CSV table of C-alpha atoms in Angstrom, one decimal:
chain,number,residue,atom,x,y,z
A,90,UNK,CA,12.4,30.6,8.7
A,91,UNK,CA,12.9,28.5,5.3
A,92,UNK,CA,10.8,25.7,7.4
A,93,UNK,CA,7.8,28.2,7.8
A,94,UNK,CA,7.9,29.2,4.1
A,95,UNK,CA,7.7,25.5,3.3
A,96,UNK,CA,5.0,24.8,5.6
A,97,UNK,CA,3.0,27.9,4.2
A,98,UNK,CA,3.5,26.9,0.5
A,99,UNK,CA,2.4,23.2,1.2
A,100,UNK,CA,-0.8,24.4,3.0
A,101,UNK,CA,-1.8,27.0,0.2
A,102,UNK,CA,-1.3,23.9,-2.3
A,103,UNK,CA,-3.7,21.6,-0.1
A,104,UNK,CA,-6.4,24.2,-0.1
A,105,UNK,CA,-6.2,24.8,-3.6
A,106,UNK,CA,-9.5,23.9,-5.8
A,107,UNK,CA,-10.3,24.1,-9.0
A,108,UNK,CA,-13.8,25.5,-8.2
A,109,UNK,CA,-12.3,28.9,-7.2
A,110,UNK,CA,-10.1,28.8,-10.2
A,111,UNK,CA,-12.2,27.7,-13.2
A,112,UNK,CA,-12.7,31.2,-14.6
A,113,UNK,CA,-8.7,31.5,-15.1
A,114,UNK,CA,-8.8,28.1,-16.3
A,115,UNK,CA,-11.4,29.1,-19.0
A,116,UNK,CA,-10.0,32.5,-19.8
A,117,UNK,CA,-6.4,31.1,-20.3
A,118,UNK,CA,-7.6,28.4,-22.8
A,119,UNK,CA,-9.7,30.8,-24.6
A,120,UNK,CA,-7.1,33.1,-25.0
A,121,UNK,CA,-4.9,30.5,-26.6
A,122,UNK,CA,-7.2,29.3,-28.5
A,123,UNK,CA,-8.1,33.0,-30.1
A,124,UNK,CA,-4.6,33.7,-30.7
A,125,UNK,CA,-3.8,30.4,-32.3
A,126,UNK,CA,-6.9,30.6,-34.5
A,127,UNK,CA,-5.6,34.3,-35.5
A,128,UNK,CA,-2.2,33.1,-36.3
A,129,UNK,CA,-3.9,30.3,-38.4
A,130,UNK,CA,-5.8,32.9,-40.5
A,131,UNK,CA,-3.1,34.9,-41.2
A,132,UNK,CA,-0.9,32.4,-42.7
A,133,UNK,CA,-4.1,31.5,-44.8
A,134,UNK,CA,-4.3,34.5,-46.3
A,135,UNK,CA,-0.7,34.5,-46.9
A,136,UNK,CA,-1.1,31.2,-48.9
A,137,UNK,CA,-3.6,32.9,-51.0
A,138,UNK,CA,-1.5,35.8,-51.7
A,139,UNK,CA,1.1,33.4,-52.7
A,140,UNK,CA,-1.1,31.5,-55.1
A,141,UNK,CA,-1.0,28.5,-53.0
A,142,UNK,CA,-4.5,28.2,-52.1
A,143,UNK,CA,-7.6,28.7,-53.7
A,144,UNK,CA,-10.2,31.4,-52.9
A,145,UNK,CA,-13.3,28.8,-52.3
A,146,UNK,CA,-11.1,26.6,-50.2
A,147,UNK,CA,-9.9,29.8,-48.3
A,148,UNK,CA,-13.4,30.8,-47.3
A,149,UNK,CA,-14.3,27.2,-46.5
A,150,UNK,CA,-11.1,26.9,-44.2
A,151,UNK,CA,-11.8,30.6,-42.9
A,152,UNK,CA,-15.5,29.6,-41.7
A,153,UNK,CA,-14.3,26.7,-40.1
A,154,UNK,CA,-11.2,28.8,-38.3
A,155,UNK,CA,-13.9,31.4,-37.1
A,156,UNK,CA,-15.9,28.8,-35.5
A,157,UNK,CA,-13.0,27.7,-33.6
A,158,UNK,CA,-12.3,31.3,-32.6
A,159,UNK,CA,-16.0,31.8,-31.7
A,160,UNK,CA,-15.6,29.0,-29.1
A,161,UNK,CA,-13.0,30.7,-27.5
A,162,UNK,CA,-14.6,34.1,-27.3
A,163,UNK,CA,-17.9,32.6,-26.5
A,164,UNK,CA,-16.3,31.1,-23.4
A,165,UNK,CA,-14.5,34.1,-22.0
A,166,UNK,CA,-17.8,35.8,-22.6
A,167,UNK,CA,-19.5,33.3,-20.3
A,168,UNK,CA,-17.1,34.1,-17.7
A,169,UNK,CA,-17.2,37.6,-18.3
A,170,UNK,CA,-21.0,37.9,-17.8
A,171,UNK,CA,-20.9,35.4,-15.0
A,172,UNK,CA,-18.4,37.4,-13.0
A,173,UNK,CA,-20.2,40.7,-13.5
A,174,UNK,CA,-17.1,42.3,-15.5
A,175,UNK,CA,-19.6,43.9,-18.5
A,176,UNK,CA,-20.7,47.0,-17.7
A,177,UNK,CA,-24.0,47.6,-19.2
A,178,UNK,CA,-26.0,51.0,-20.1
A,179,UNK,CA,-29.6,50.4,-21.0
A,180,UNK,CA,-30.7,52.2,-24.2
A,181,UNK,CA,-33.4,52.1,-26.7
A,182,UNK,CA,-32.2,49.6,-28.9
A,183,UNK,CA,-34.6,48.9,-32.5
A,184,UNK,CA,-34.4,45.3,-32.7
A,185,UNK,CA,-35.4,44.9,-36.3
A,186,UNK,CA,-32.6,47.1,-37.3
A,187,UNK,CA,-30.0,45.5,-35.1
A,188,UNK,CA,-31.0,42.0,-36.4
A,189,UNK,CA,-31.1,43.2,-40.0
A,190,UNK,CA,-27.6,44.8,-39.4
A,191,UNK,CA,-26.3,41.4,-38.2
A,192,UNK,CA,-27.7,39.7,-41.0
A,193,UNK,CA,-25.8,41.8,-43.5
A,194,UNK,CA,-22.7,41.6,-41.7
A,195,UNK,CA,-22.9,37.7,-42.0
A,196,UNK,CA,-24.3,37.5,-45.5
A,197,UNK,CA,-21.2,36.0,-47.2
A,198,UNK,CA,-20.7,33.3,-44.1
A,199,UNK,CA,-24.5,32.2,-44.9
A,200,UNK,CA,-23.9,32.3,-48.5
A,201,UNK,CA,-20.7,29.8,-48.0
A,202,UNK,CA,-22.6,27.7,-45.9
A,203,UNK,CA,-25.5,27.7,-48.0
A,204,UNK,CA,-28.1,28.6,-45.4
A,205,UNK,CA,-31.6,29.6,-47.0
A,206,UNK,CA,-32.4,32.5,-44.8
A,207,UNK,CA,-36.1,34.2,-44.7
A,208,UNK,CA,-36.6,37.0,-42.2
A,209,UNK,CA,-39.9,39.2,-41.0
A,210,UNK,CA,-38.9,42.0,-38.9
A,211,UNK,CA,-41.1,44.4,-37.3
A,212,UNK,CA,-39.8,47.7,-35.9
A,213,UNK,CA,-39.8,47.1,-31.8
A,214,UNK,CA,-37.8,49.1,-29.4
A,215,UNK,CA,-36.3,47.4,-26.1
A,216,UNK,CA,-34.4,48.9,-23.2
A,217,UNK,CA,-30.8,47.1,-23.3
A,218,UNK,CA,-27.3,47.3,-23.8
A,219,UNK,CA,-26.5,47.6,-27.7
A,220,UNK,CA,-23.3,45.6,-27.2
A,221,UNK,CA,-25.2,43.0,-25.3
A,222,UNK,CA,-28.0,43.0,-27.6
A,223,UNK,CA,-25.6,42.6,-30.4
A,224,UNK,CA,-24.0,39.8,-28.6
A,225,UNK,CA,-27.1,38.0,-28.1
A,226,UNK,CA,-28.3,38.0,-31.8
A,227,UNK,CA,-24.8,36.8,-33.0
A,228,UNK,CA,-24.9,34.2,-30.5
A,229,UNK,CA,-28.4,32.8,-31.0
A,230,UNK,CA,-27.4,32.4,-35.0
A,231,UNK,CA,-24.0,31.0,-34.2
A,232,UNK,CA,-26.5,28.3,-31.9
A,233,UNK,CA,-28.7,27.7,-34.6
A,234,UNK,CA,-26.5,27.9,-38.0
A,235,UNK,CA,-24.9,24.4,-37.3
A,236,UNK,CA,-28.4,22.2,-37.1
A,237,UNK,CA,-30.1,23.2,-40.4
A,238,UNK,CA,-30.0,24.9,-43.9
A,239,UNK,CA,-33.1,26.8,-43.6
A,240,UNK,CA,-33.1,29.7,-40.9
A,241,UNK,CA,-36.3,31.7,-40.2
A,242,UNK,CA,-35.7,35.0,-38.2
A,243,UNK,CA,-38.7,36.9,-36.9
A,244,UNK,CA,-39.0,40.0,-34.8
A,245,UNK,CA,-42.7,41.0,-33.8
A,246,UNK,CA,-44.7,41.7,-30.6
A,247,UNK,CA,-46.0,39.2,-28.5
A,248,UNK,CA,-50.0,38.7,-28.2
A,249,UNK,CA,-49.7,38.8,-24.1
A,250,UNK,CA,-47.6,39.8,-22.7
A,251,UNK,CA,-46.7,42.5,-25.1
A,252,UNK,CA,-42.7,42.1,-25.2
A,253,UNK,CA,-40.7,42.1,-28.1
A,254,UNK,CA,-40.2,38.4,-29.4
A,255,UNK,CA,-37.2,37.3,-31.2
A,256,UNK,CA,-37.6,33.8,-33.0
A,257,UNK,CA,-35.5,31.8,-34.9
A,258,UNK,CA,-36.5,28.7,-36.4
A,259,UNK,CA,-33.8,26.3,-38.1
A,260,UNK,CA,-34.7,23.1,-40.3
A,261,UNK,CA,-32.8,20.9,-42.7
A,262,UNK,CA,-35.2,20.1,-45.5
A,263,UNK,CA,-37.4,17.7,-43.6
A,264,UNK,CA,-34.6,16.0,-41.6
A,265,UNK,CA,-35.4,15.7,-37.8
A,266,UNK,CA,-32.7,17.2,-35.8
A,267,UNK,CA,-30.2,14.5,-34.8
A,268,UNK,CA,-30.5,13.4,-30.8
A,269,UNK,CA,-26.3,13.4,-31.3
A,270,UNK,CA,-25.9,17.1,-31.2
A,271,UNK,CA,-25.1,18.8,-28.2
A,272,UNK,CA,-27.7,21.5,-27.8
A,273,UNK,CA,-26.1,22.7,-24.4
A,274,UNK,CA,-22.9,24.0,-26.3
A,275,UNK,CA,-21.0,26.8,-25.5
A,276,UNK,CA,-23.1,29.1,-27.6
A,277,UNK,CA,-26.3,28.1,-25.8
A,278,UNK,CA,-24.5,28.5,-22.4
A,279,UNK,CA,-23.7,32.1,-23.7
A,280,UNK,CA,-27.1,32.8,-24.6
A,281,UNK,CA,-28.4,31.5,-21.2
A,282,UNK,CA,-25.8,33.4,-19.4
A,283,UNK,CA,-27.0,37.1,-21.1
A,284,UNK,CA,-30.6,36.3,-20.7
A,285,UNK,CA,-29.9,35.9,-16.9
A,286,UNK,CA,-27.6,39.0,-16.8
A,287,UNK,CA,-28.7,41.2,-19.8
A,288,UNK,CA,-31.8,42.5,-18.3
A,289,UNK,CA,-35.3,40.8,-18.9
A,290,UNK,CA,-35.2,38.6,-21.5
A,291,UNK,CA,-36.9,35.2,-21.0
A,292,UNK,CA,-35.6,32.5,-23.2
A,293,UNK,CA,-36.9,29.3,-24.4
A,294,UNK,CA,-36.1,26.4,-27.0
A,295,UNK,CA,-38.3,23.6,-28.7
A,296,UNK,CA,-37.7,21.2,-30.6
A,297,UNK,CA,-40.8,20.1,-32.5
A,298,UNK,CA,-40.6,17.2,-35.2
A,299,UNK,CA,-38.2,18.1,-37.9
A,300,UNK,CA,-37.5,21.9,-36.9
A,301,UNK,CA,-36.2,23.8,-34.0
A,302,UNK,CA,-37.5,27.2,-32.5
A,303,UNK,CA,-35.5,29.6,-30.0
A,304,UNK,CA,-37.8,32.3,-28.6
A,305,UNK,CA,-36.4,35.2,-26.7
A,306,UNK,CA,-39.2,37.6,-24.9
A,307,UNK,CA,-37.6,40.9,-24.1
A,308,UNK,CA,-39.6,42.2,-21.3
A,309,UNK,CA,-38.3,45.9,-21.5
A,310,UNK,CA,-40.2,46.7,-24.7
A,311,UNK,CA,-40.9,50.3,-25.1
A,312,UNK,CA,-42.2,50.8,-28.6
A,313,UNK,CA,-43.8,48.4,-31.1
A,314,UNK,CA,-45.2,48.9,-34.4
A,315,UNK,CA,-48.0,46.1,-34.6
A,316,UNK,CA,-49.9,45.6,-38.2
A,317,UNK,CA,-53.4,45.1,-36.1
A,318,UNK,CA,-53.0,48.3,-34.0
A,319,UNK,CA,-53.5,50.3,-36.9
A,320,UNK,CA,-56.3,48.8,-38.2
A,321,UNK,CA,-60.1,49.3,-37.1
A,322,UNK,CA,-62.5,47.1,-38.8
A,323,UNK,CA,-65.2,49.4,-38.3
A,324,UNK,CA,-63.7,52.2,-40.3
A,325,UNK,CA,-63.8,52.7,-43.9
A,326,UNK,CA,-61.7,49.9,-45.5
A,327,UNK,CA,-61.1,51.2,-48.8
A,328,UNK,CA,-57.4,51.4,-48.0
A,329,UNK,CA,-57.4,47.9,-46.4
A,330,UNK,CA,-58.8,46.6,-49.6
A,331,UNK,CA,-55.8,48.0,-51.7
A,332,UNK,CA,-53.3,46.7,-49.2
A,333,UNK,CA,-54.7,43.1,-49.5
A,334,UNK,CA,-55.8,43.0,-52.9
A,335,UNK,CA,-52.5,41.1,-53.6
A,336,UNK,CA,-53.4,38.2,-51.4
A,337,UNK,CA,-54.2,34.9,-52.4
A,338,UNK,CA,-56.6,32.6,-50.9
A,339,UNK,CA,-57.1,28.9,-51.1
A,340,UNK,CA,-59.9,27.1,-49.8
A,341,UNK,CA,-60.4,23.5,-48.8
A,342,UNK,CA,-63.8,21.8,-48.5
A,343,UNK,CA,-65.6,18.8,-50.0
A,344,UNK,CA,-68.7,21.1,-50.2
A,345,UNK,CA,-69.4,22.7,-53.4
A,346,UNK,CA,-71.7,24.9,-51.5
A,347,UNK,CA,-69.1,26.1,-48.9
A,348,UNK,CA,-66.4,26.6,-51.9
A,349,UNK,CA,-68.9,28.8,-53.9
A,350,UNK,CA,-69.8,30.8,-50.9
A,351,UNK,CA,-66.3,31.5,-50.2
A,352,UNK,CA,-65.4,32.4,-53.5
A,353,UNK,CA,-68.3,35.2,-53.5
A,354,UNK,CA,-67.2,36.5,-50.0
A,355,UNK,CA,-63.5,36.9,-51.1
A,356,UNK,CA,-64.2,38.4,-54.5
A,357,UNK,CA,-66.4,41.1,-52.6
A,358,UNK,CA,-63.2,42.4,-50.8
A,359,UNK,CA,-60.9,42.1,-54.0
A,360,UNK,CA,-59.1,38.9,-53.0
A,361,UNK,CA,-58.3,36.3,-55.5
A,362,UNK,CA,-59.0,32.5,-54.6
A,363,UNK,CA,-59.0,28.8,-55.6
A,364,UNK,CA,-60.7,26.0,-54.1
A,365,UNK,CA,-59.9,22.2,-53.6
A,366,UNK,CA,-61.7,19.4,-52.1
A,367,UNK,CA,-59.0,17.8,-50.0
A,368,UNK,CA,-55.7,17.7,-48.9
A,369,UNK,CA,-53.8,16.1,-51.8
A,370,UNK,CA,-55.6,18.5,-53.9
A,371,UNK,CA,-54.3,21.6,-51.6
A,372,UNK,CA,-50.6,20.1,-51.9
A,373,UNK,CA,-50.9,20.4,-55.4
A,374,UNK,CA,-52.2,23.7,-55.5
A,375,UNK,CA,-49.6,24.8,-52.9
A,376,UNK,CA,-46.8,23.5,-55.2
A,377,UNK,CA,-48.1,25.9,-58.1
A,378,UNK,CA,-48.9,29.0,-56.2
A,379,UNK,CA,-48.4,29.5,-52.0
A,380,UNK,CA,-51.6,31.1,-50.6
A,381,UNK,CA,-51.4,33.6,-48.2
A,382,UNK,CA,-54.3,32.0,-46.2
A,383,UNK,CA,-56.4,28.9,-46.2
A,384,UNK,CA,-60.1,28.5,-45.6
A,385,UNK,CA,-60.5,25.3,-44.2
A,386,UNK,CA,-64.0,23.2,-43.7
A,387,UNK,CA,-64.3,22.2,-40.1
A,388,UNK,CA,-65.3,19.1,-41.2
A,389,UNK,CA,-61.6,18.2,-42.1
A,390,UNK,CA,-60.0,18.8,-39.2
A,391,UNK,CA,-58.1,16.1,-37.8
A,392,UNK,CA,-54.7,14.0,-38.2
A,393,UNK,CA,-54.4,14.5,-41.8
A,394,UNK,CA,-54.7,18.3,-41.2
A,395,UNK,CA,-52.4,18.3,-38.3
A,396,UNK,CA,-50.0,16.6,-41.0
A,397,UNK,CA,-50.6,19.0,-43.6
A,398,UNK,CA,-50.2,21.7,-41.2
A,399,UNK,CA,-46.8,20.7,-40.1
A,400,UNK,CA,-45.8,20.3,-44.0
A,401,UNK,CA,-47.0,23.9,-44.6
A,402,UNK,CA,-45.1,25.3,-41.6
A,403,UNK,CA,-42.0,24.0,-42.9
A,404,UNK,CA,-42.1,26.2,-45.8
A,405,UNK,CA,-43.3,29.2,-44.2
A,406,UNK,CA,-42.6,30.8,-40.7
A,407,UNK,CA,-46.3,31.4,-40.0
A,408,UNK,CA,-49.5,30.7,-41.6
A,409,UNK,CA,-53.4,32.0,-40.8
A,410,UNK,CA,-56.4,29.6,-41.1
A,411,UNK,CA,-59.8,30.7,-41.1
A,412,UNK,CA,-62.0,27.8,-40.2
A,413,UNK,CA,-65.4,27.5,-41.7
A,414,UNK,CA,-67.8,26.2,-38.3
A,415,UNK,CA,-71.0,24.0,-38.8
A,416,UNK,CA,-72.6,26.5,-36.4
A,417,UNK,CA,-74.3,28.7,-38.9
A,418,UNK,CA,-74.1,32.0,-36.7
A,419,UNK,CA,-70.8,31.6,-35.1
A,420,UNK,CA,-68.2,34.2,-35.8
A,421,UNK,CA,-64.6,34.3,-33.8
A,422,UNK,CA,-61.3,35.8,-34.4
A,423,UNK,CA,-58.5,33.9,-33.8
A,424,UNK,CA,-56.8,34.1,-30.2
A,425,UNK,CA,-53.3,33.9,-28.6
A,426,UNK,CA,-52.5,30.4,-29.1
A,427,UNK,CA,-49.6,29.3,-32.1
A,428,UNK,CA,-52.5,27.3,-33.8
A,429,UNK,CA,-55.6,29.4,-33.1
A,430,UNK,CA,-58.0,29.9,-35.8
A,431,UNK,CA,-60.6,32.3,-36.6
A,432,UNK,CA,-64.2,30.7,-37.0
A,433,UNK,CA,-66.9,31.7,-39.4
A,434,UNK,CA,-70.1,29.8,-39.1
A,435,UNK,CA,-71.4,28.2,-42.3
A,436,UNK,CA,-74.4,30.3,-42.6
A,437,UNK,CA,-72.7,33.7,-41.9
A,438,UNK,CA,-69.8,33.5,-44.8
A,439,UNK,CA,-71.0,36.3,-46.9
A,440,UNK,CA,-71.6,38.3,-43.9
A,441,UNK,CA,-68.5,37.9,-41.6
A,442,UNK,CA,-65.7,36.0,-43.7
A,443,UNK,CA,-64.4,39.0,-45.3
A,444,UNK,CA,-63.7,40.9,-42.1
A,445,UNK,CA,-62.1,37.7,-40.5
A,446,UNK,CA,-59.8,37.2,-43.6
A,447,UNK,CA,-58.7,40.8,-43.7
A,448,UNK,CA,-58.2,40.4,-39.7
A,449,UNK,CA,-56.1,37.4,-39.9
A,450,UNK,CA,-54.1,38.9,-43.1
A,451,UNK,CA,-53.4,41.7,-41.2
A,452,UNK,CA,-51.6,39.9,-38.5
A,453,UNK,CA,-49.1,38.5,-40.7
A,454,UNK,CA,-48.3,41.6,-42.8
């Protein structure tokens, strides 16, 4: 009998592979990390109470400890999602409210890290498990925060298909993202796993020059309040004038006639404006006052404009342009592309520019 028992044990050992047991390995490691960090945090609290550790030092060490704990928790969650151990109940979730709640919860952490945060959140509902959605938003922030000190967060409705769009852009005062960073870290793995199993989330990551953008598209969008949908440009626009009256527009054109015509057209809809001849003057003007929209002479489009626009997009999350086209009668609204611009012909400025400007401003309100 003992001989048979030893034979069975040897056989089991020979057949054992880590491929079959990696979830247990990850879970065991993660549990040990989170328990150790919890003990460390308790000890830090005790040192503060005894006056042996300053509160600023305590905050800094706590953030570091939380990041270590996050690594363990993230690994556990990756395994749980992969193994199908998270039971989901899809409900209507207002993504704007959820994201704002997460930002408020992490307000202290963001302040300690010196993060400059901007947000633009439109109330859009999606069908998703609330806990999964909360985890997804937190995880996306966890992934983004180490890569920069300027974070822009946006919830809106994609042009087409009309899915709720959650975007996070991170930059670091014009410094390009380091190639040494491991972008495919635990937080990113968890995001990918949630997107795959959390219900209709399309995830995309882009590195654009000196900033990075992550976009999550929620295919199960059930309700959206979009600024443009409530606007009919053929109706009485008096209320629209009131809502746009505080906006400021900058015109860039070497042509005195174009600058004059644009100024008069904008004055008719109650919008104040200034004009400059080139991009250097435009940079000086923007330094004094950031415009809400720029009217651009098509003659200036090219590499210099592309550099100017890239610089501008470091300061704001999105920015509308209206191009003055050499075709006198042209009039085209902007399309779906990120850099698509509305066009108004030189001979059509007084008749069409006001409508184009109202439409473009409404899109970003």
